[in-house]
JSON list of C-alpha atoms in Angstrom, two decimals:
[
{"chain": "A", "resi": 1, "resn": "VAL", "atom": "CA", "xyz": [-71.14, 22.53, -27.26]},
{"chain": "A", "resi": 2, "resn": "PHE", "atom": "CA", "xyz": [-69.53, 21.99, -23.94]},
{"chain": "A", "resi": 3, "resn": "ALA", "atom": "CA", "xyz": [-66.41, 24.13, -24.86]},
{"chain": "A", "resi": 4, "resn": "TRP", "atom": "CA", "xyz": [-68.89, 27.07, -25.88]},
{"chain": "A", "resi": 5, "resn": "GLN", "atom": "CA", "xyz": [-71.03, 26.51, -22.63]},
{"chain": "A", "resi": 6, "resn": "ARG", "atom": "CA", "xyz": [-67.98, 26.50, -20.42]},
{"chain": "A", "resi": 7, "resn": "GLY", "atom": "CA", "xyz": [-67.04, 30.01, -22.08]},
{"chain": "A", "resi": 8, "resn": "LEU", "atom": "CA", "xyz": [-63.80, 28.44, -24.11]},
{"chain": "A", "resi": 9, "resn": "LEU", "atom": "CA", "xyz": [-65.24, 29.46, -27.32]},
{"chain": "A", "resi": 10, "resn": "SER", "atom": "CA", "xyz": [-67.84, 31.62, -29.05]},
{"chain": "A", "resi": 11, "resn": "PRO", "atom": "CA", "xyz": [-71.11, 30.57, -30.50]},
{"chain": "A", "resi": 12, "resn": "SER", "atom": "CA", "xyz": [-69.91, 30.89, -34.23]},
{"chain": "A", "resi": 13, "resn": "ASP", "atom": "CA", "xyz": [-66.83, 28.66, -33.47]},
{"chain": "A", "resi": 14, "resn": "VAL", "atom": "CA", "xyz": [-69.31, 25.66, -32.46]},
{"chain": "A", "resi": 15, "resn": "THR", "atom": "CA", "xyz": [-70.98, 25.78, -35.66]},
{"chain": "A", "resi": 16, "resn": "ASP", "atom": "CA", "xyz": [-67.68, 26.60, -37.72]},
{"chain": "A", "resi": 17, "resn": "PRO", "atom": "CA", "xyz": [-64.80, 25.45, -35.75]},
{"chain": "A", "resi": 18, "resn": "SER", "atom": "CA", "xyz": [-61.18, 26.25, -36.40]},
{"chain": "A", "resi": 19, "resn": "GLN", "atom": "CA", "xyz": [-58.98, 24.16, -38.71]},
{"chain": "A", "resi": 20, "resn": "PHE", "atom": "CA", "xyz": [-55.63, 24.45, -37.27]},
{"chain": "A", "resi": 21, "resn": "ILE", "atom": "CA", "xyz": [-54.31, 20.87, -37.57]},
{"chain": "A", "resi": 22, "resn": "GLN", "atom": "CA", "xyz": [-50.91, 21.61, -39.52]},
{"chain": "A", "resi": 23, "resn": "HIS", "atom": "CA", "xyz": [-49.20, 18.01, -39.75]},
{"chain": "A", "resi": 24, "resn": "ASP", "atom": "CA", "xyz": [-49.90, 14.27, -39.41]},
{"chain": "A", "resi": 25, "resn": "PHE", "atom": "CA", "xyz": [-49.21, 13.02, -35.70]},
{"chain": "A", "resi": 26, "resn": "VAL", "atom": "CA", "xyz": [-48.18, 9.67, -37.13]},
{"chain": "A", "resi": 27, "resn": "ASP", "atom": "CA", "xyz": [-46.78, 8.07, -40.72]},
{"chain": "A", "resi": 28, "resn": "LEU", "atom": "CA", "xyz": [-49.88, 6.09, -41.88]},
{"chain": "A", "resi": 29, "resn": "LYS", "atom": "CA", "xyz": [-47.60, 3.81, -43.44]},
{"chain": "A", "resi": 30, "resn": "ASP", "atom": "CA", "xyz": [-46.89, 2.27, -39.92]},
{"chain": "A", "resi": 31, "resn": "PHE", "atom": "CA", "xyz": [-50.41, 1.59, -39.06]},
{"chain": "A", "resi": 32, "resn": "GLY", "atom": "CA", "xyz": [-52.97, -1.05, -39.82]},
{"chain": "A", "resi": 33, "resn": "ALA", "atom": "CA", "xyz": [-56.22, 0.30, -38.27]},
{"chain": "A", "resi": 34, "resn": "ILE", "atom": "CA", "xyz": [-57.55, 3.23, -36.71]},
{"chain": "A", "resi": 35, "resn": "SER", "atom": "CA", "xyz": [-61.47, 3.40, -35.15]},
{"chain": "A", "resi": 36, "resn": "LYS", "atom": "CA", "xyz": [-63.93, 6.05, -36.05]},
{"chain": "A", "resi": 37, "resn": "PHE", "atom": "CA", "xyz": [-64.19, 8.87, -33.85]},
{"chain": "A", "resi": 38, "resn": "ARG", "atom": "CA", "xyz": [-66.96, 8.40, -31.59]},
{"chain": "A", "resi": 39, "resn": "SER", "atom": "CA", "xyz": [-66.47, 4.60, -31.47]},
{"chain": "A", "resi": 40, "resn": "GLY", "atom": "CA", "xyz": [-67.08, 2.18, -28.97]},
{"chain": "A", "resi": 41, "resn": "SER", "atom": "CA", "xyz": [-63.31, 1.54, -29.32]},
{"chain": "A", "resi": 42, "resn": "GLY", "atom": "CA", "xyz": [-61.05, 1.48, -26.00]},
{"chain": "A", "resi": 43, "resn": "HIS", "atom": "CA", "xyz": [-62.94, 2.91, -23.11]},
{"chain": "A", "resi": 44, "resn": "ASP", "atom": "CA", "xyz": [-65.20, 5.55, -22.29]},
{"chain": "A", "resi": 45, "resn": "PHE", "atom": "CA", "xyz": [-63.65, 8.98, -23.42]},
{"chain": "A", "resi": 46, "resn": "SER", "atom": "CA", "xyz": [-67.03, 10.77, -23.78]},
{"chain": "A", "resi": 47, "resn": "ASN", "atom": "CA", "xyz": [-66.51, 14.48, -22.20]},
{"chain": "A", "resi": 48, "resn": "ASN", "atom": "CA", "xyz": [-69.57, 14.15, -20.21]},
{"chain": "A", "resi": 49, "resn": "GLY", "atom": "CA", "xyz": [-71.92, 14.68, -22.99]},
{"chain": "A", "resi": 50, "resn": "GLU", "atom": "CA", "xyz": [-72.16, 10.94, -24.17]},
{"chain": "A", "resi": 51, "resn": "SER", "atom": "CA", "xyz": [-71.88, 7.66, -22.35]},
{"chain": "A", "resi": 52, "resn": "CYS", "atom": "CA", "xyz": [-69.67, 4.52, -23.97]},
{"chain": "A", "resi": 53, "resn": "ARG", "atom": "CA", "xyz": [-68.09, 6.68, -26.56]},
{"chain": "A", "resi": 54, "resn": "SER", "atom": "CA", "xyz": [-64.77, 7.47, -27.47]},
{"chain": "A", "resi": 55, "resn": "MET", "atom": "CA", "xyz": [-63.96, 10.81, -28.37]},
{"chain": "A", "resi": 56, "resn": "LYS", "atom": "CA", "xyz": [-60.72, 10.06, -29.90]},
{"chain": "A", "resi": 57, "resn": "HIS", "atom": "CA", "xyz": [-59.08, 8.06, -32.52]},
{"chain": "A", "resi": 58, "resn": "TYR", "atom": "CA", "xyz": [-57.13, 4.65, -31.49]},
{"chain": "A", "resi": 59, "resn": "TYR", "atom": "CA", "xyz": [-54.25, 3.84, -33.93]},
{"chain": "A", "resi": 60, "resn": "THR", "atom": "CA", "xyz": [-52.79, 0.37, -34.02]},
{"chain": "A", "resi": 61, "resn": "PRO", "atom": "CA", "xyz": [-49.57, -0.36, -35.92]},
{"chain": "A", "resi": 62, "resn": "ALA", "atom": "CA", "xyz": [-49.07, -3.12, -38.70]},
{"chain": "A", "resi": 63, "resn": "TYR", "atom": "CA", "xyz": [-47.41, -5.43, -36.61]},
{"chain": "A", "resi": 64, "resn": "THR", "atom": "CA", "xyz": [-45.08, -8.04, -37.51]},
{"chain": "A", "resi": 65, "resn": "ALA", "atom": "CA", "xyz": [-45.08, -11.78, -36.20]},
{"chain": "A", "resi": 66, "resn": "ALA", "atom": "CA", "xyz": [-41.88, -10.90, -34.08]},
{"chain": "A", "resi": 67, "resn": "ASP", "atom": "CA", "xyz": [-44.17, -7.91, -32.54]},
{"chain": "A", "resi": 68, "resn": "LEU", "atom": "CA", "xyz": [-46.50, -10.27, -31.21]},
{"chain": "A", "resi": 69, "resn": "GLN", "atom": "CA", "xyz": [-44.06, -12.42, -30.01]},
{"chain": "A", "resi": 70, "resn": "LEU", "atom": "CA", "xyz": [-42.15, -10.02, -28.25]},
{"chain": "A", "resi": 71, "resn": "LEU", "atom": "CA", "xyz": [-45.51, -8.58, -26.64]},
{"chain": "A", "resi": 72, "resn": "GLU", "atom": "CA", "xyz": [-45.99, -12.27, -25.53]},
{"chain": "A", "resi": 73, "resn": "GLN", "atom": "CA", "xyz": [-42.90, -12.25, -23.79]},
{"chain": "A", "resi": 74, "resn": "GLN", "atom": "CA", "xyz": [-43.86, -9.45, -21.63]},
{"chain": "A", "resi": 75, "resn": "PRO", "atom": "CA", "xyz": [-44.87, -9.42, -17.77]},
{"chain": "A", "resi": 76, "resn": "LYS", "atom": "CA", "xyz": [-48.66, -8.84, -17.53]},
{"chain": "A", "resi": 77, "resn": "THR", "atom": "CA", "xyz": [-49.78, -5.80, -15.06]},
{"chain": "A", "resi": 78, "resn": "GLN", "atom": "CA", "xyz": [-53.19, -5.39, -14.51]},
{"chain": "A", "resi": 79, "resn": "GLY", "atom": "CA", "xyz": [-54.13, -8.56, -16.20]},
{"chain": "A", "resi": 80, "resn": "ARG", "atom": "CA", "xyz": [-52.91, -7.49, -19.52]},
{"chain": "A", "resi": 81, "resn": "GLN", "atom": "CA", "xyz": [-49.66, -7.45, -21.17]},
{"chain": "A", "resi": 82, "resn": "LEU", "atom": "CA", "xyz": [-47.19, -4.55, -21.16]},
{"chain": "A", "resi": 83, "resn": "PRO", "atom": "CA", "xyz": [-45.82, -3.28, -24.18]},
{"chain": "A", "resi": 84, "resn": "PRO", "atom": "CA", "xyz": [-42.52, -3.05, -24.08]},
{"chain": "A", "resi": 85, "resn": "ALA", "atom": "CA", "xyz": [-40.96, 0.78, -24.68]},
{"chain": "A", "resi": 86, "resn": "PRO", "atom": "CA", "xyz": [-39.84, 1.46, -28.31]},
{"chain": "A", "resi": 87, "resn": "THR", "atom": "CA", "xyz": [-36.37, 0.22, -29.37]},
{"chain": "A", "resi": 88, "resn": "ALA", "atom": "CA", "xyz": [-34.10, 1.57, -32.15]},
{"chain": "A", "resi": 89, "resn": "ASP", "atom": "CA", "xyz": [-35.86, -1.48, -34.03]},
{"chain": "A", "resi": 90, "resn": "THR", "atom": "CA", "xyz": [-39.41, -1.06, -33.01]},
{"chain": "A", "resi": 91, "resn": "ALA", "atom": "CA", "xyz": [-39.85, 2.66, -32.49]},
{"chain": "A", "resi": 92, "resn": "ILE", "atom": "CA", "xyz": [-42.88, 4.48, -34.36]},
{"chain": "A", "resi": 93, "resn": "ALA", "atom": "CA", "xyz": [-42.04, 8.27, -34.45]},
{"chain": "A", "resi": 94, "resn": "ILE", "atom": "CA", "xyz": [-44.71, 10.73, -32.92]},
{"chain": "A", "resi": 95, "resn": "TYR", "atom": "CA", "xyz": [-44.82, 14.11, -34.42]},
{"chain": "A", "resi": 96, "resn": "SER", "atom": "CA", "xyz": [-46.40, 17.15, -33.31]},
{"chain": "A", "resi": 97, "resn": "PRO", "atom": "CA", "xyz": [-49.34, 17.83, -34.87]},
{"chain": "A", "resi": 98, "resn": "VAL", "atom": "CA", "xyz": [-49.28, 21.30, -34.70]},
{"chain": "A", "resi": 99, "resn": "ASP", "atom": "CA", "xyz": [-46.95, 24.79, -33.93]},
{"chain": "A", "resi": 100, "resn": "GLY", "atom": "CA", "xyz": [-47.62, 25.09, -29.92]},
{"chain": "A", "resi": 101, "resn": "GLN", "atom": "CA", "xyz": [-46.43, 24.51, -26.48]},
{"chain": "A", "resi": 102, "resn": "ILE", "atom": "CA", "xyz": [-46.43, 21.54, -24.36]},
{"chain": "A", "resi": 103, "resn": "THR", "atom": "CA", "xyz": [-48.33, 22.38, -21.02]},
{"chain": "A", "resi": 104, "resn": "ASP", "atom": "CA", "xyz": [-48.34, 19.13, -19.29]},
{"chain": "A", "resi": 105, "resn": "MET", "atom": "CA", "xyz": [-46.97, 15.67, -19.51]},
{"chain": "A", "resi": 106, "resn": "GLN", "atom": "CA", "xyz": [-48.38, 12.96, -17.65]},
{"chain": "A", "resi": 107, "resn": "ASP", "atom": "CA", "xyz": [-48.02, 9.59, -16.71]},
{"chain": "A", "resi": 108, "resn": "GLU", "atom": "CA", "xyz": [-49.97, 6.98, -18.25]},
{"chain": "A", "resi": 109, "resn": "HIS", "atom": "CA", "xyz": [-52.54, 5.39, -15.74]},
{"chain": "A", "resi": 110, "resn": "PHE", "atom": "CA", "xyz": [-51.42, 1.74, -17.12]},
{"chain": "A", "resi": 111, "resn": "PRO", "atom": "CA", "xyz": [-47.41, 2.11, -17.59]},
{"chain": "A", "resi": 112, "resn": "VAL", "atom": "CA", "xyz": [-47.17, 2.79, -21.18]},
{"chain": "A", "resi": 113, "resn": "GLY", "atom": "CA", "xyz": [-45.30, 5.74, -21.84]},
{"chain": "A", "resi": 114, "resn": "LYS", "atom": "CA", "xyz": [-46.75, 9.64, -21.30]},
{"chain": "A", "resi": 115, "resn": "GLN", "atom": "CA", "xyz": [-49.75, 11.68, -22.03]},
{"chain": "A", "resi": 116, "resn": "VAL", "atom": "CA", "xyz": [-48.12, 14.48, -24.05]},
{"chain": "A", "resi": 117, "resn": "PHE", "atom": "CA", "xyz": [-50.79, 17.81, -24.07]},
{"chain": "A", "resi": 118, "resn": "ILE", "atom": "CA", "xyz": [-50.01, 20.39, -26.73]},
{"chain": "A", "resi": 119, "resn": "MET", "atom": "CA", "xyz": [-51.84, 23.76, -26.87]},
{"chain": "A", "resi": 120, "resn": "PRO", "atom": "CA", "xyz": [-51.79, 24.94, -30.09]},
{"chain": "A", "resi": 121, "resn": "ASP", "atom": "CA", "xyz": [-50.46, 28.79, -31.15]},
{"chain": "A", "resi": 122, "resn": "ALA", "atom": "CA", "xyz": [-53.18, 29.22, -33.41]},
{"chain": "A", "resi": 123, "resn": "ALA", "atom": "CA", "xyz": [-55.76, 27.82, -31.27]},
{"chain": "A", "resi": 124, "resn": "LYS", "atom": "CA", "xyz": [-55.37, 28.44, -27.85]},
{"chain": "A", "resi": 125, "resn": "GLY", "atom": "CA", "xyz": [-59.11, 27.22, -26.87]},
{"chain": "A", "resi": 126, "resn": "TYR", "atom": "CA", "xyz": [-57.95, 24.09, -27.79]},
{"chain": "A", "resi": 127, "resn": "GLN", "atom": "CA", "xyz": [-55.81, 21.15, -26.23]},
{"chain": "A", "resi": 128, "resn": "ILE", "atom": "CA", "xyz": [-54.20, 18.20, -28.13]},
{"chain": "A", "resi": 129, "resn": "ARG", "atom": "CA", "xyz": [-53.45, 15.14, -26.02]},
{"chain": "A", "resi": 130, "resn": "ILE", "atom": "CA", "xyz": [-51.37, 11.98, -27.63]},
{"chain": "A", "resi": 131, "resn": "PHE", "atom": "CA", "xyz": [-51.16, 9.03, -25.38]},
{"chain": "A", "resi": 132, "resn": "HIS", "atom": "CA", "xyz": [-48.62, 6.32, -25.00]},
{"chain": "A", "resi": 133, "resn": "VAL", "atom": "CA", "xyz": [-45.80, 8.55, -26.17]},
{"chain": "A", "resi": 134, "resn": "TYR", "atom": "CA", "xyz": [-42.15, 7.85, -24.63]},
{"chain": "A", "resi": 135, "resn": "PRO", "atom": "CA", "xyz": [-40.87, 11.82, -25.17]},
{"chain": "A", "resi": 136, "resn": "VAL", "atom": "CA", "xyz": [-37.61, 12.07, -27.25]},
{"chain": "A", "resi": 137, "resn": "ASP", "atom": "CA", "xyz": [-34.63, 14.09, -25.31]},
{"chain": "A", "resi": 138, "resn": "GLY", "atom": "CA", "xyz": [-35.43, 17.91, -25.07]},
{"chain": "A", "resi": 139, "resn": "ILE", "atom": "CA", "xyz": [-39.12, 17.02, -24.94]},
{"chain": "A", "resi": 140, "resn": "THR", "atom": "CA", "xyz": [-40.44, 18.49, -21.45]},
{"chain": "A", "resi": 141, "resn": "LYS", "atom": "CA", "xyz": [-43.45, 20.71, -20.41]},
{"chain": "A", "resi": 142, "resn": "GLY", "atom": "CA", "xyz": [-43.33, 24.06, -21.37]},
{"chain": "A", "resi": 143, "resn": "SER", "atom": "CA", "xyz": [-41.19, 22.82, -24.62]},
{"chain": "A", "resi": 144, "resn": "HIS", "atom": "CA", "xyz": [-42.27, 24.69, -27.92]},
{"chain": "A", "resi": 145, "resn": "VAL", "atom": "CA", "xyz": [-42.26, 22.48, -30.61]},
{"chain": "A", "resi": 146, "resn": "THR", "atom": "CA", "xyz": [-43.25, 22.91, -34.67]},
{"chain": "A", "resi": 147, "resn": "ALA", "atom": "CA", "xyz": [-45.78, 21.13, -36.73]},
{"chain": "A", "resi": 148, "resn": "GLY", "atom": "CA", "xyz": [-43.96, 17.98, -37.92]},
{"chain": "A", "resi": 149, "resn": "GLN", "atom": "CA", "xyz": [-41.34, 18.10, -34.92]},
{"chain": "A", "resi": 150, "resn": "HIS", "atom": "CA", "xyz": [-40.49, 14.40, -33.98]},
{"chain": "A", "resi": 151, "resn": "ILE", "atom": "CA", "xyz": [-41.69, 14.64, -29.90]},
{"chain": "A", "resi": 152, "resn": "GLY", "atom": "CA", "xyz": [-41.42, 10.87, -29.42]},
{"chain": "A", "resi": 153, "resn": "ASP", "atom": "CA", "xyz": [-42.10, 7.19, -29.88]},
{"chain": "A", "resi": 154, "resn": "ILE", "atom": "CA", "xyz": [-44.37, 4.22, -29.51]},
{"chain": "A", "resi": 155, "resn": "SER", "atom": "CA", "xyz": [-43.61, 0.91, -29.62]},
{"chain": "A", "resi": 156, "resn": "ARG", "atom": "CA", "xyz": [-44.77, -1.37, -32.92]},
{"chain": "A", "resi": 157, "resn": "SER", "atom": "CA", "xyz": [-46.19, -3.40, -30.39]},
{"chain": "A", "resi": 158, "resn": "SER", "atom": "CA", "xyz": [-48.04, -0.60, -28.68]},
{"chain": "A", "resi": 159, "resn": "GLY", "atom": "CA", "xyz": [-50.06, 1.79, -30.07]},
{"chain": "A", "resi": 160, "resn": "THR", "atom": "CA", "xyz": [-51.37, 5.52, -29.61]},
{"chain": "A", "resi": 161, "resn": "ASP", "atom": "CA", "xyz": [-54.63, 7.50, -29.56]},
{"chain": "A", "resi": 162, "resn": "ILE", "atom": "CA", "xyz": [-55.49, 11.03, -29.52]},
{"chain": "A", "resi": 163, "resn": "SER", "atom": "CA", "xyz": [-58.15, 13.51, -28.86]},
{"chain": "A", "resi": 164, "resn": "VAL", "atom": "CA", "xyz": [-58.96, 17.20, -29.58]},
{"chain": "A", "resi": 165, "resn": "GLU", "atom": "CA", "xyz": [-60.12, 18.89, -26.82]},
{"chain": "A", "resi": 166, "resn": "ALA", "atom": "CA", "xyz": [-61.57, 22.49, -26.58]}
]
């Protein structure tokens, strides 16, 4: 509704939204939990219409004891353990869920990778934002990506989340 009110979508789009996601952005076998949309997980990411809701999905890797031990050895930042950057042994691939253009890449507030913004070719009124990504070489702002293309990694002792914004 908010996107329609801001003139980004027509009234028919609100009642019959486009289905434009072409590929999973992760391989689900690597994850132990996924939060519900509009859950209380994470922080308030409510898009000015609701409060204390997360309008995104959080993906938590299936940790091993070794992953947790590695995490416990990391320094604390802002009172929290800072997950290590992915390595060849700990990387979980992140894929583009659509054919589209990377319109922005921003450093995370809590220094764990970047936020990657993708505008789908087939749905210009939308933007996909993937959090905590360490981009692979060649993936930069302005890059055109294809659905299923490896765009970055997260560490098994970290996690990621995704939002689709209109």
